[in-house]
Short mmCIF file of C-alpha atoms and ligand atoms in Angstrom, two decimals:
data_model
loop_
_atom_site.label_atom_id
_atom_site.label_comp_id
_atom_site.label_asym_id
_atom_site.label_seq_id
_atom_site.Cartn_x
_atom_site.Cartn_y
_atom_site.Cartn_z
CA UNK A 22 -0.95 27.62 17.60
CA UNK A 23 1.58 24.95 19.25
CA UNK A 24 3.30 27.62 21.66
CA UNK A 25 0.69 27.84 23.95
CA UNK A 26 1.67 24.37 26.02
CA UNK A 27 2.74 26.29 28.76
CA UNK A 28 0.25 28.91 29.17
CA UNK A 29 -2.54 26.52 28.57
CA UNK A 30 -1.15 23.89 31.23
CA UNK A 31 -0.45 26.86 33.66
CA UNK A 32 -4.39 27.73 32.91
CA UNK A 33 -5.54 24.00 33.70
CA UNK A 34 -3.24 23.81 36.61
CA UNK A 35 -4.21 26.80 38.07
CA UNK A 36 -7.79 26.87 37.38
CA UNK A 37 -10.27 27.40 40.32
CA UNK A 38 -13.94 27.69 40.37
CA UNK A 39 -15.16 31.26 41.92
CA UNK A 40 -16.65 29.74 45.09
CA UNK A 41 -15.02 27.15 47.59
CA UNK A 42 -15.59 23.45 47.23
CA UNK A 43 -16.94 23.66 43.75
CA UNK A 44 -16.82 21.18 41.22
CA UNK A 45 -16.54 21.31 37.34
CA UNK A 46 -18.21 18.37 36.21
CA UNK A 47 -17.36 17.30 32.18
CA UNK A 48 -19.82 14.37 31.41
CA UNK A 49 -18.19 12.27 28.27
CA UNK A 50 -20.23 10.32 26.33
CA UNK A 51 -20.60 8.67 22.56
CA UNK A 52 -20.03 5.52 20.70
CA UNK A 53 -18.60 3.17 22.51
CA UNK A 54 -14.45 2.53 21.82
CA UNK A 55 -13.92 6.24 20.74
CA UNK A 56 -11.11 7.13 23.19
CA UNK A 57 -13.74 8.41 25.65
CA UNK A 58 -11.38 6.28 28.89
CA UNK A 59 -8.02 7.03 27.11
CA UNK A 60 -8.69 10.89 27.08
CA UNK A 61 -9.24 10.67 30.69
CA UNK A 62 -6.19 8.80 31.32
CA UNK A 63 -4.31 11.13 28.87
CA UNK A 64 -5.30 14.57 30.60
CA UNK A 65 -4.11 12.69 33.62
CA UNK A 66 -0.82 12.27 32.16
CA UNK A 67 -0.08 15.46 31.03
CA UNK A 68 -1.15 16.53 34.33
CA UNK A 69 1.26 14.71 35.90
CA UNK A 70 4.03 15.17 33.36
CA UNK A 71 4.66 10.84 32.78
CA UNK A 72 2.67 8.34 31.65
CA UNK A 73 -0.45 7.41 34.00
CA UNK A 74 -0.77 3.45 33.80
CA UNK A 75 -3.15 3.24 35.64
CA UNK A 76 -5.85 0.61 34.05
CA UNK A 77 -8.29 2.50 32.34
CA UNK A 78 -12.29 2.36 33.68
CA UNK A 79 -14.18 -0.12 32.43
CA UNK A 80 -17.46 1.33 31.68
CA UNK A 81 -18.49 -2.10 29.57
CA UNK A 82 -19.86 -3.11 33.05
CA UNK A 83 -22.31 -0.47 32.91
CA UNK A 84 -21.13 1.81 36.37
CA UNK A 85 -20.51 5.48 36.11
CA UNK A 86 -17.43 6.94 36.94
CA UNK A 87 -16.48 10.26 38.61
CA UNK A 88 -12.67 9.99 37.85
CA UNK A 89 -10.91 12.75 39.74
CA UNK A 90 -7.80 14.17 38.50
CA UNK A 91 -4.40 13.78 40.83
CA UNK A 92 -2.85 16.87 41.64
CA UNK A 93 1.04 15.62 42.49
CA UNK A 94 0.22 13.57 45.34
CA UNK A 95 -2.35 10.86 45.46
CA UNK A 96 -4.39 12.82 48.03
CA UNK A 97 -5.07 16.32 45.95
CA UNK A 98 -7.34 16.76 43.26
CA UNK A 99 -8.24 19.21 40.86
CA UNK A 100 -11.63 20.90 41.16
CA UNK A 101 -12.85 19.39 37.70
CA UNK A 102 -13.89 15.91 37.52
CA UNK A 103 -14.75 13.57 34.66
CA UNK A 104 -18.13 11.84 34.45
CA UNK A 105 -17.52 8.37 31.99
CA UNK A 106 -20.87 6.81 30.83
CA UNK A 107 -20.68 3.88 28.31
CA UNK A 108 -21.58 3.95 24.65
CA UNK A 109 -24.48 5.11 23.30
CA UNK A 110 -24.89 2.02 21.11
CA UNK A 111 -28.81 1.44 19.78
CA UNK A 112 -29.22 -2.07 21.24
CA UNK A 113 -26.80 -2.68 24.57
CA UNK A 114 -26.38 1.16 24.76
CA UNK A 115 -26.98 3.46 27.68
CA UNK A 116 -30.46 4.89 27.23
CA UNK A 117 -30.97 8.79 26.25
CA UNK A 118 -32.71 9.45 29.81
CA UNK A 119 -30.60 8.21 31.83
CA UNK A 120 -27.70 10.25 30.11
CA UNK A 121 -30.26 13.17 30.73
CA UNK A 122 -30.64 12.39 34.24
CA UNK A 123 -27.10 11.85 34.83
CA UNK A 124 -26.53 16.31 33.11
CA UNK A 125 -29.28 16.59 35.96
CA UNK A 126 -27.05 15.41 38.53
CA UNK A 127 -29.76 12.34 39.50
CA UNK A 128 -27.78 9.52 38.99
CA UNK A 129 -25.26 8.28 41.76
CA UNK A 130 -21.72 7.35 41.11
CA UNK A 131 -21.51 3.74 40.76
CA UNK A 132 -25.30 3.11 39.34
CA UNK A 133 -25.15 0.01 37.19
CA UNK A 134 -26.68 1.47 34.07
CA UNK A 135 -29.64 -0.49 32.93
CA UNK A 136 -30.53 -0.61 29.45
CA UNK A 137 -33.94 -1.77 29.90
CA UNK A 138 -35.36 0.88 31.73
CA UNK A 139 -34.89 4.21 33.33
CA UNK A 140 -33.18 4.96 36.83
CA UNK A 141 -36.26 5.14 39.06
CA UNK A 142 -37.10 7.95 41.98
CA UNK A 143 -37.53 5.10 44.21
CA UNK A 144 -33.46 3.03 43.05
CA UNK A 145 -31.06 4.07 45.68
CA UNK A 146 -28.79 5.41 43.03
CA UNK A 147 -31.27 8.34 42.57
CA UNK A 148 -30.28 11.63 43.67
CA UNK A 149 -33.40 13.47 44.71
CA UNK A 150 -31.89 16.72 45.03
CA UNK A 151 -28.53 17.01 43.31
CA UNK A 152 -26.33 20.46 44.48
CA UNK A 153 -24.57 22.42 41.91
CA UNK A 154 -21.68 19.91 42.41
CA UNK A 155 -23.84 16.71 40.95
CA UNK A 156 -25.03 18.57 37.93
CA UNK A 157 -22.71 18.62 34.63
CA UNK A 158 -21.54 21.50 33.58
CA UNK A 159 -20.07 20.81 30.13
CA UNK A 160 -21.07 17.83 27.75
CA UNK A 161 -18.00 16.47 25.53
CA UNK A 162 -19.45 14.23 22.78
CA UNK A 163 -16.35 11.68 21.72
CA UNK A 164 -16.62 10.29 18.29
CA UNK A 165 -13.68 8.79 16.03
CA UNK A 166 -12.25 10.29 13.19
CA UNK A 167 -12.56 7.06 11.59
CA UNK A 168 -15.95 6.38 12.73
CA UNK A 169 -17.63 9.47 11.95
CA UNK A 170 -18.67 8.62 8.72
CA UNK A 171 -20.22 5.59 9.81
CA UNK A 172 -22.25 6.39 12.85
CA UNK A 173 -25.18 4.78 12.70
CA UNK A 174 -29.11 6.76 12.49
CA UNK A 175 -29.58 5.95 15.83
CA UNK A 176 -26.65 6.46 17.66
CA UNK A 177 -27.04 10.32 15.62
CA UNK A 178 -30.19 10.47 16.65
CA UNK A 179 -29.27 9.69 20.47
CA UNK A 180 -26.24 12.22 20.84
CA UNK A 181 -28.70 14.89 19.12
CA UNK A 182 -31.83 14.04 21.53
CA UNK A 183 -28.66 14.54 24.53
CA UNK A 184 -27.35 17.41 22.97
CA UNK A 185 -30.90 19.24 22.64
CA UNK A 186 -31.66 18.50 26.37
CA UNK A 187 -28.23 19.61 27.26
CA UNK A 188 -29.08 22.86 25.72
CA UNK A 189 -32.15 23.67 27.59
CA UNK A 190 -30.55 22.93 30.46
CA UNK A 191 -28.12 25.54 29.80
CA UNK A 192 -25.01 23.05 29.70
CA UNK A 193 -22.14 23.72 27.01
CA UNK A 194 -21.03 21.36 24.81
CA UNK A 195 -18.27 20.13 22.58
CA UNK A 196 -17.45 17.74 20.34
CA UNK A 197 -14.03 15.82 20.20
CA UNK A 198 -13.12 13.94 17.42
CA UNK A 199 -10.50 11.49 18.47
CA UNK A 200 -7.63 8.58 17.06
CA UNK A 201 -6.80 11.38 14.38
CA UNK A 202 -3.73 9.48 14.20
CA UNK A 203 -5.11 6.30 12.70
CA UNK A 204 -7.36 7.90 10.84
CA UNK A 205 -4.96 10.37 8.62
CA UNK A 206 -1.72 9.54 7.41
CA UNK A 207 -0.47 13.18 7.44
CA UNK A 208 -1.45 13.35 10.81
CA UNK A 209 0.14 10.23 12.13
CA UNK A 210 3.55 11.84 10.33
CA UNK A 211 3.66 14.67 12.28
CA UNK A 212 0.73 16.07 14.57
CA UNK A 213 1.06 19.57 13.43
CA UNK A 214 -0.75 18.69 10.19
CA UNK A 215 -4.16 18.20 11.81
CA UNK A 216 -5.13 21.68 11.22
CA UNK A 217 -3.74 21.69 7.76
CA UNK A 218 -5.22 18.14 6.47
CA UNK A 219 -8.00 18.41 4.52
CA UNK A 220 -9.54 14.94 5.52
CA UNK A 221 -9.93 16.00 9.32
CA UNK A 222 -11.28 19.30 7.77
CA UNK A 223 -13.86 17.24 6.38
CA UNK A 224 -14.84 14.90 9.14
CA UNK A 225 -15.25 17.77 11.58
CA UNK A 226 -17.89 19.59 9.55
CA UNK A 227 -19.08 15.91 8.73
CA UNK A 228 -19.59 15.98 12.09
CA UNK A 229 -21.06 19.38 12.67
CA UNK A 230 -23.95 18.96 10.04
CA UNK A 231 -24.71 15.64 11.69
CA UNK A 232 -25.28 16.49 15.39
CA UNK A 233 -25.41 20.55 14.74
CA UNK A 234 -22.21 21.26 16.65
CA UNK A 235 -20.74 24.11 15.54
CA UNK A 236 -16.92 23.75 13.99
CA UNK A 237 -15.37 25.98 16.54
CA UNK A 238 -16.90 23.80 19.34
CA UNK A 239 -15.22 20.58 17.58
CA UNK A 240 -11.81 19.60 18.81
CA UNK A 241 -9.70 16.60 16.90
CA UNK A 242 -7.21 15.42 19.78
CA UNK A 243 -4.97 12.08 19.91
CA UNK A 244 -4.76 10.42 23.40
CA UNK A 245 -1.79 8.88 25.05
CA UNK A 246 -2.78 4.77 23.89
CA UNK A 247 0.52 3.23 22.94
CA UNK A 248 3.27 6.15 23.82
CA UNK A 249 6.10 5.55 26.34
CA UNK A 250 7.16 9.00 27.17
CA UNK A 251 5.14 12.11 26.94
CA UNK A 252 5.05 14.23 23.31
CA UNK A 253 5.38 17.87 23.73
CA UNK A 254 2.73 18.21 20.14
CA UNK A 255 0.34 15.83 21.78
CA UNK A 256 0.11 17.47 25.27
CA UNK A 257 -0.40 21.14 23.33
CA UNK A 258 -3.38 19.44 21.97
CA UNK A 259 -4.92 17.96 24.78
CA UNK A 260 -4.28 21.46 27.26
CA UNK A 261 -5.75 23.63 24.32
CA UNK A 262 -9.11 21.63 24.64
CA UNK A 263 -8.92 21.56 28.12
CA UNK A 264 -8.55 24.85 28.44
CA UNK A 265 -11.97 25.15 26.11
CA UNK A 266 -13.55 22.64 27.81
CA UNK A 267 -13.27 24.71 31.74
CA UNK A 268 -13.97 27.95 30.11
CA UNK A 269 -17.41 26.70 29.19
CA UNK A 270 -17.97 24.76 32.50
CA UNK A 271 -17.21 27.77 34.12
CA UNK A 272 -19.06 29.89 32.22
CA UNK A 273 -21.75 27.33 32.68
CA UNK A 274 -21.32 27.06 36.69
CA UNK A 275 -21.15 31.05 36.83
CA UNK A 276 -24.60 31.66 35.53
CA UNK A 277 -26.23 28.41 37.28
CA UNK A 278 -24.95 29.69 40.80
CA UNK A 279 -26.29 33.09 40.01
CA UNK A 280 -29.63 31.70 39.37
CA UNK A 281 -29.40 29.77 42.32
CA UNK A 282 -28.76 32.53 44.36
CA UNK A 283 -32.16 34.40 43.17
CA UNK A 284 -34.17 31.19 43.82
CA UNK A 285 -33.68 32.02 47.56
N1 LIG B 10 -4.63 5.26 17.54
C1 LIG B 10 -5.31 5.72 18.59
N2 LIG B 10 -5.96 4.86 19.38
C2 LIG B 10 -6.65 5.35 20.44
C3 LIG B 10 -6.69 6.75 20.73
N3 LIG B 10 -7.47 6.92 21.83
C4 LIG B 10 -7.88 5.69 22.21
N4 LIG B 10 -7.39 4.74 21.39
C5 LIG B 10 -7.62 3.28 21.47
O1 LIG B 10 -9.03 3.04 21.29
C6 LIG B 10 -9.46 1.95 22.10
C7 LIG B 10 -10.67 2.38 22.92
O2 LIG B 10 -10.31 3.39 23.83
P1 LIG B 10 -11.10 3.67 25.18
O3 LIG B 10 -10.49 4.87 25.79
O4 LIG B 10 -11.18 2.44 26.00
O5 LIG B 10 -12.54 4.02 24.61
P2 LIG B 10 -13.88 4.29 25.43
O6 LIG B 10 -14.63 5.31 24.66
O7 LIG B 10 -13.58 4.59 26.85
O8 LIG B 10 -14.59 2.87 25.29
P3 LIG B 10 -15.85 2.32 26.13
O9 LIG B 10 -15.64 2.68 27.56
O10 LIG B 10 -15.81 0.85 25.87
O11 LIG B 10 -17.07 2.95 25.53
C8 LIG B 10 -8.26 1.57 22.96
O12 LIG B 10 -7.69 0.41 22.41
C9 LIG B 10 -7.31 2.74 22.84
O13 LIG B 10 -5.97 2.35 22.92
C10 LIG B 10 -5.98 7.65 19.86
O14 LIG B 10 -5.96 8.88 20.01
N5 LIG B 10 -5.31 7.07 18.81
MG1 LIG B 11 -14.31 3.74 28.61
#
């Protein structure tokens, strides 16, 4: 449904976690190049109704990112935050425990990711006792429509290993499948046709089988890469997931903070 821009942006805008100072924390990881920085910078955008320029996060170097969202002024922020790992690739990849330690809430922003070995108890970068806020609270695989098909073994084999810990953990997670314009020609047309093309139909259960996310938990979104001005289509797209993506960190910070609360 393309109507919904304004309820959905109204939702994101006015979304607040039940208790004060509280953090939704979306962790984004996948191959790298899928559009994992440029979603970011797009929900940014919308956000601020115009194009955010600002250089995207180079993750290549290895650092993770908390990238906070801009509420109007530079000052404000909204309470959900974006966690930016890079790729998953099988040799020069970040390695499958420290992605699980980073859901954990262990790893501290600006750790160096080494792709040798695992973030040690003893590195400064290690949280010994991460708060509700540190933990992730929804997990947002990013793959490439025109990728999917070729993901390597590995790299599978690495987002399923995540996805399995992520689930006993008790943290969400989603799939988006992004560059949906490059990837279909219908789709690059006229956005509308995503739902309707068969070939995206395909690569999302593609998808799905692969890593065992379900199809209503898959979201095929184009970011903002080469637009000038903000497209109405593109912005209905990228609220609709967002929208999906808080109600299951909420959902997830909700029962965690419950649980919390009987620990004491
Ligand atoms: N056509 C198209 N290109 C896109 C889209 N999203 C991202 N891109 C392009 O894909 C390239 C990689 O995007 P990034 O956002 O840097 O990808 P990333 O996942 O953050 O990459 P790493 O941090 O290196 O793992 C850039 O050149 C983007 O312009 C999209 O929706 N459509
Ligand atoms: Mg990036």
């Amino acid at each position: 449904n393309w109507g919904h821009k304004q309820t959905d942006l109204r939702y994101v805008e006015d979304y607040r976690p039940h208790t004060k100072n509280q953090q939704l924390r979306i962790l984004l990881h996948g191959p790298a190049g899928t559009g994992k920085s440029s979603f970011i910078n797009s929900v940014q955008s919308v956000l601020l109704g115009r194009m955010y320029a600002h250089a995207l996060a180079d993750t290549t170097s290895g650092d993770s990112f908390t990238t906070k969202i801009q509420k109007g002024n530079p000052e404000t922020f909204y309470p959900f935050v974006f966690s930016d790992i890079m790729g998953l690739e099988p040799t020069k990849g970040v390695l499958v425990s420290d992605v699980i330690l980073a859901m954990k809430g262990h790893v501290k922003d600006g750790y160096g990711f080494d792709l040798e070995s695992k973030l040690s108890e003893h590195d400064g970068f290690y949280n010994r006792s991460p708060n509700l806020n540190d933990q992730v609270h929804v997990l947002v695989c990013v793959v490439s429509a025109d990728t999917v098909a070729y993901t390597s073994d590995e790299v599978l084999q690495k987002i399923r290993d995540i996805r399995k810990e992520a689930s006993d953990l008790g943290i969400p997670q989603v799939a988006l499948i992004t560059k949906v314009d490059q990837a279909c020609p219908e789709v690059n047309i006229d956005l509308k046709n995503i739902y309707k093309s068969k070939y995206m139909k395909e690569k999302m259960e593609q998808f799905s089988v692969n890593v065992g996310i379900p199809m209503n938990c898959i979201f095929p979104v184009k970011s903002y890469h080469e637009e000038i001005d903000l497209d109405d289509d593109m912005d209905s797209l990228i609220l609709s997931t967002m929208r999906h993506i808080i109600n299951l960190g909420d959902d997830c910070i909700n029962i965690k903070s419950h649980s919390d609360q009987q620990e004491f």
